[in-house]
PDB file of C-alpha atoms in Angstrom:
ATOM      1  CA  ALA A 215      51.973-157.028  88.261  1.00 58.00           C
ATOM      2  CA  PRO A 216      50.519-159.211  85.544  1.00 65.00           C
ATOM      3  CA  ASP A 217      53.110-158.241  82.937  1.00 71.00           C
ATOM      4  CA  ALA A 218      56.524-156.602  82.598  1.00 77.00           C
ATOM      5  CA  GLN A 219      55.147-153.337  81.247  1.00 83.00           C
ATOM      6  CA  LEU A 220      52.971-152.759  84.319  1.00 81.00           C
ATOM      7  CA  ALA A 221      55.833-153.770  86.621  1.00 78.00           C
ATOM      8  CA  GLN A 222      58.076-151.144  85.018  1.00 83.00           C
ATOM      9  CA  LEU A 223      55.336-148.557  85.345  1.00 86.00           C
ATOM     10  CA  LEU A 224      54.943-149.342  89.052  1.00 82.00           C
ATOM     11  CA  ALA A 225      58.714-149.163  89.650  1.00 82.00           C
ATOM     12  CA  THR A 226      59.058-145.726  88.050  1.00 86.00           C
ATOM     13  CA  PRO A 227      58.117-143.616  91.131  1.00 83.00           C
ATOM     14  CA  CYS A 228      60.734-145.333  93.314  1.00 79.00           C
ATOM     15  CA  LEU A 229      63.397-144.998  90.652  1.00 80.00           C
ATOM     16  CA  THR A 230      62.531-141.338  90.141  1.00 82.00           C
ATOM     17  CA  ILE A 231      62.889-140.583  93.851  1.00 79.00           C
ATOM     18  CA  PHE A 232      66.302-142.262  94.051  1.00 77.00           C
ATOM     19  CA  MET A 233      67.482-140.574  90.849  1.00 78.00           C
ATOM     20  CA  LEU A 234      66.313-137.167  92.045  1.00 78.00           C
ATOM     21  CA  PHE A 235      67.910-137.515  95.477  1.00 76.00           C
ATOM     22  CA  ASN A 236      71.351-138.665  94.315  1.00 76.00           C
ATOM     23  CA  GLY A 237      73.068-135.563  95.696  1.00 77.00           C
ATOM     24  CA  PHE A 238      73.722-134.004  92.299  1.00 77.00           C
ATOM     25  CA  CYS A 239      70.231-132.925  91.244  1.00 79.00           C
ATOM     26  CA  VAL A 240      69.205-132.123  94.822  1.00 81.00           C
ATOM     27  CA  SER A 241      71.871-131.840  97.521  1.00 82.00           C
ATOM     28  CA  ARG A 242      71.310-132.948 101.105  1.00 84.00           C
ATOM     29  CA  GLU A 243      71.567-129.358 102.326  1.00 82.00           C
ATOM     30  CA  GLY A 244      69.267-128.104  99.571  1.00 83.00           C
ATOM     31  CA  SER A 245      66.512-130.590 100.338  1.00 84.00           C
ATOM     32  CA  PRO A 246      63.736-130.092 102.885  1.00 87.00           C
ATOM     33  CA  PRO A 247      64.621-131.513 106.327  1.00 89.00           C
ATOM     34  CA  TRP A 248      61.928-134.202 106.134  1.00 89.00           C
ATOM     35  CA  PHE A 249      63.500-135.610 102.929  1.00 84.00           C
ATOM     36  CA  ARG A 250      67.098-135.882 104.164  1.00 86.00           C
ATOM     37  CA  TRP A 251      66.686-139.490 105.294  1.00 89.00           C
ATOM     38  CA  ILE A 252      66.315-140.505 101.631  1.00 87.00           C
ATOM     39  CA  PHE A 253      70.001-139.740 101.061  1.00 88.00           C
ATOM     40  CA  ASP A 254      70.967-142.258 103.754  1.00 88.00           C
ATOM     41  CA  VAL A 255      69.062-145.116 102.106  1.00 88.00           C
ATOM     42  CA  SER A 256      69.554-144.172  98.448  1.00 87.00           C
ATOM     43  CA  PRO A 257      71.960-146.509  96.648  1.00 88.00           C
ATOM     44  CA  ASN A 258      72.196-143.928  93.850  1.00 87.00           C
ATOM     45  CA  PHE A 259      73.440-141.270  96.273  1.00 90.00           C
ATOM     46  CA  HIS A 260      76.148-143.534  97.667  1.00 91.00           C
ATOM     47  CA  ALA A 261      77.278-144.633  94.216  1.00 90.00           C
ATOM     48  CA  MET A 262      77.347-141.031  92.988  1.00 90.00           C
ATOM     49  CA  GLN A 263      79.214-139.927  96.107  1.00 92.00           C
ATOM     50  CA  SER A 264      81.889-142.595  95.646  1.00 92.00           C
ATOM     51  CA  ILE A 265      82.348-141.712  91.976  1.00 92.00           C
ATOM     52  CA  ILE A 266      82.453-137.942  92.534  1.00 92.00           C
ATOM     53  CA  ILE A 267      84.898-138.171  95.462  1.00 94.00           C
ATOM     54  CA  ARG A 268      87.208-140.505  93.535  1.00 94.00           C
ATOM     55  CA  VAL A 269      87.242-138.248  90.470  1.00 95.00           C
ATOM     56  CA  ALA A 270      87.529-135.040  92.515  1.00 95.00           C
ATOM     57  CA  SER A 271      90.470-136.367  94.518  1.00 94.00           C
ATOM     58  CA  ALA A 272      92.298-137.121  91.271  1.00 94.00           C
ATOM     59  CA  GLU A 273      91.517-133.666  89.855  1.00 94.00           C
ATOM     60  CA  GLY A 274      92.769-131.606  92.801  1.00 92.00           C
ATOM     61  CA  ASP A 275      91.673-129.204  95.513  1.00 94.00           C
ATOM     62  CA  GLU A 276      89.273-127.136  93.424  1.00 95.00           C
ATOM     63  CA  ALA A 277      87.328-130.225  92.374  1.00 94.00           C
ATOM     64  CA  MET A 278      87.283-131.482  95.977  1.00 94.00           C
ATOM     65  CA  SER A 279      85.886-128.155  97.166  1.00 93.00           C
ATOM     66  CA  ILE A 280      83.076-128.433  94.606  1.00 91.00           C
ATOM     67  CA  ALA A 281      82.351-132.007  95.721  1.00 91.00           C
ATOM     68  CA  THR A 282      82.292-130.875  99.349  1.00 89.00           C
ATOM     69  CA  MET A 283      80.000-127.976  98.427  1.00 87.00           C
ATOM     70  CA  LEU A 284      77.566-130.501  96.922  1.00 85.00           C
ATOM     71  CA  GLY A 285      77.580-132.382 100.243  1.00 86.00           C
ATOM     72  CA  TYR A 286      79.687-135.383  99.275  1.00 90.00           C
ATOM     73  CA  LYS A 287      81.991-136.716 102.009  1.00 92.00           C
ATOM     74  CA  VAL A 288      85.272-138.604 101.924  1.00 93.00           C
ATOM     75  CA  GLY A 289      85.501-142.034 103.567  1.00 92.00           C
ATOM     76  CA  GLN A 290      81.924-143.222 103.137  1.00 92.00           C
ATOM     77  CA  GLU A 291      82.737-146.380 101.184  1.00 91.00           C
ATOM     78  CA  GLN A 292      81.849-148.769 104.037  1.00 94.00           C
ATOM     79  CA  LYS A 293      78.473-147.102 104.543  1.00 93.00           C
ATOM     80  CA  ALA A 294      77.894-147.191 100.777  1.00 93.00           C
ATOM     81  CA  PHE A 295      78.655-150.911 100.701  1.00 94.00           C
ATOM     82  CA  GLU A 296      76.258-151.537 103.595  1.00 95.00           C
ATOM     83  CA  VAL A 297      73.489-149.568 101.860  1.00 93.00           C
ATOM     84  CA  MET A 298      74.045-151.454  98.598  1.00 92.00           C
ATOM     85  CA  VAL A 299      73.957-154.876 100.273  1.00 95.00           C
ATOM     86  CA  GLY A 300      70.963-153.852 102.393  1.00 95.00           C
ATOM     87  CA  SER A 301      69.114-152.647  99.302  1.00 91.00           C
ATOM     88  CA  ILE A 302      69.843-155.858  97.435  1.00 93.00           C
ATOM     89  CA  LEU A 303      68.632-157.991 100.349  1.00 96.00           C
ATOM     90  CA  ALA A 304      65.505-155.912 101.001  1.00 93.00           C
ATOM     91  CA  LEU A 305      64.507-155.797  97.340  1.00 88.00           C
ATOM     92  CA  ARG A 306      65.201-159.513  96.868  1.00 93.00           C
ATOM     93  CA  ILE A 307      63.003-160.332  99.882  1.00 95.00           C
ATOM     94  CA  LEU A 308      60.244-158.081  98.515  1.00 88.00           C
ATOM     95  CA  GLN A 309      60.609-159.779  95.134  1.00 85.00           C
ATOM     96  CA  VAL A 310      60.143-163.233  96.665  1.00 89.00           C
ATOM     97  CA  ILE A 311      57.144-162.035  98.689  1.00 89.00           C
ATOM     98  CA  GLY A 312      55.638-160.449  95.580  1.00 82.00           C
ATOM     99  CA  LEU A 313      56.154-163.560  93.490  1.00 81.00           C
ATOM    100  CA  LYS A 314      54.819-165.869  96.183  1.00 84.00           C
ATOM    101  CA  PHE A 315      51.739-163.960  97.308  1.00 83.00           C
ATOM    102  CA  PHE A 316      50.796-161.522  94.541  1.00 77.00           C
ATOM    103  CA  ASN A 317      51.721-163.224  91.279  1.00 75.00           C
ATOM    104  CA  ASP A 318      49.047-165.956  91.436  1.00 72.00           C
ATOM    105  CA  ILE A 319      51.265-168.647  89.919  1.00 66.00           C
ATOM    106  CA  GLN A 320      49.298-171.670  88.674  1.00 68.00           C
ATOM    107  CA  ARG A 321      50.789-175.093  89.414  1.00 65.00           C
TER     108      ARG A 321
END
């Protein structure tokens, strides 16, 4: 993108998808079957899951049952970490490719 404003505009659809499929707005069970893979690769879902499970476990059984009803699972921290690191690496690689081949930097 030639400027920051256009870059933000182009990033909005991806951000919207990850924000929508964070497990709170749309749960895994409530989503169409062909969209369920988004939850596995969404860093927002894994962050939200970790936060909700941590808070619900401190609040008691009723809060944990609500978290479970929303589709959040206990013990997913390792998977969340892997998704976060994978997202950082993939997006950093795409950033370098974009800067190298599509930014038309003048030397």
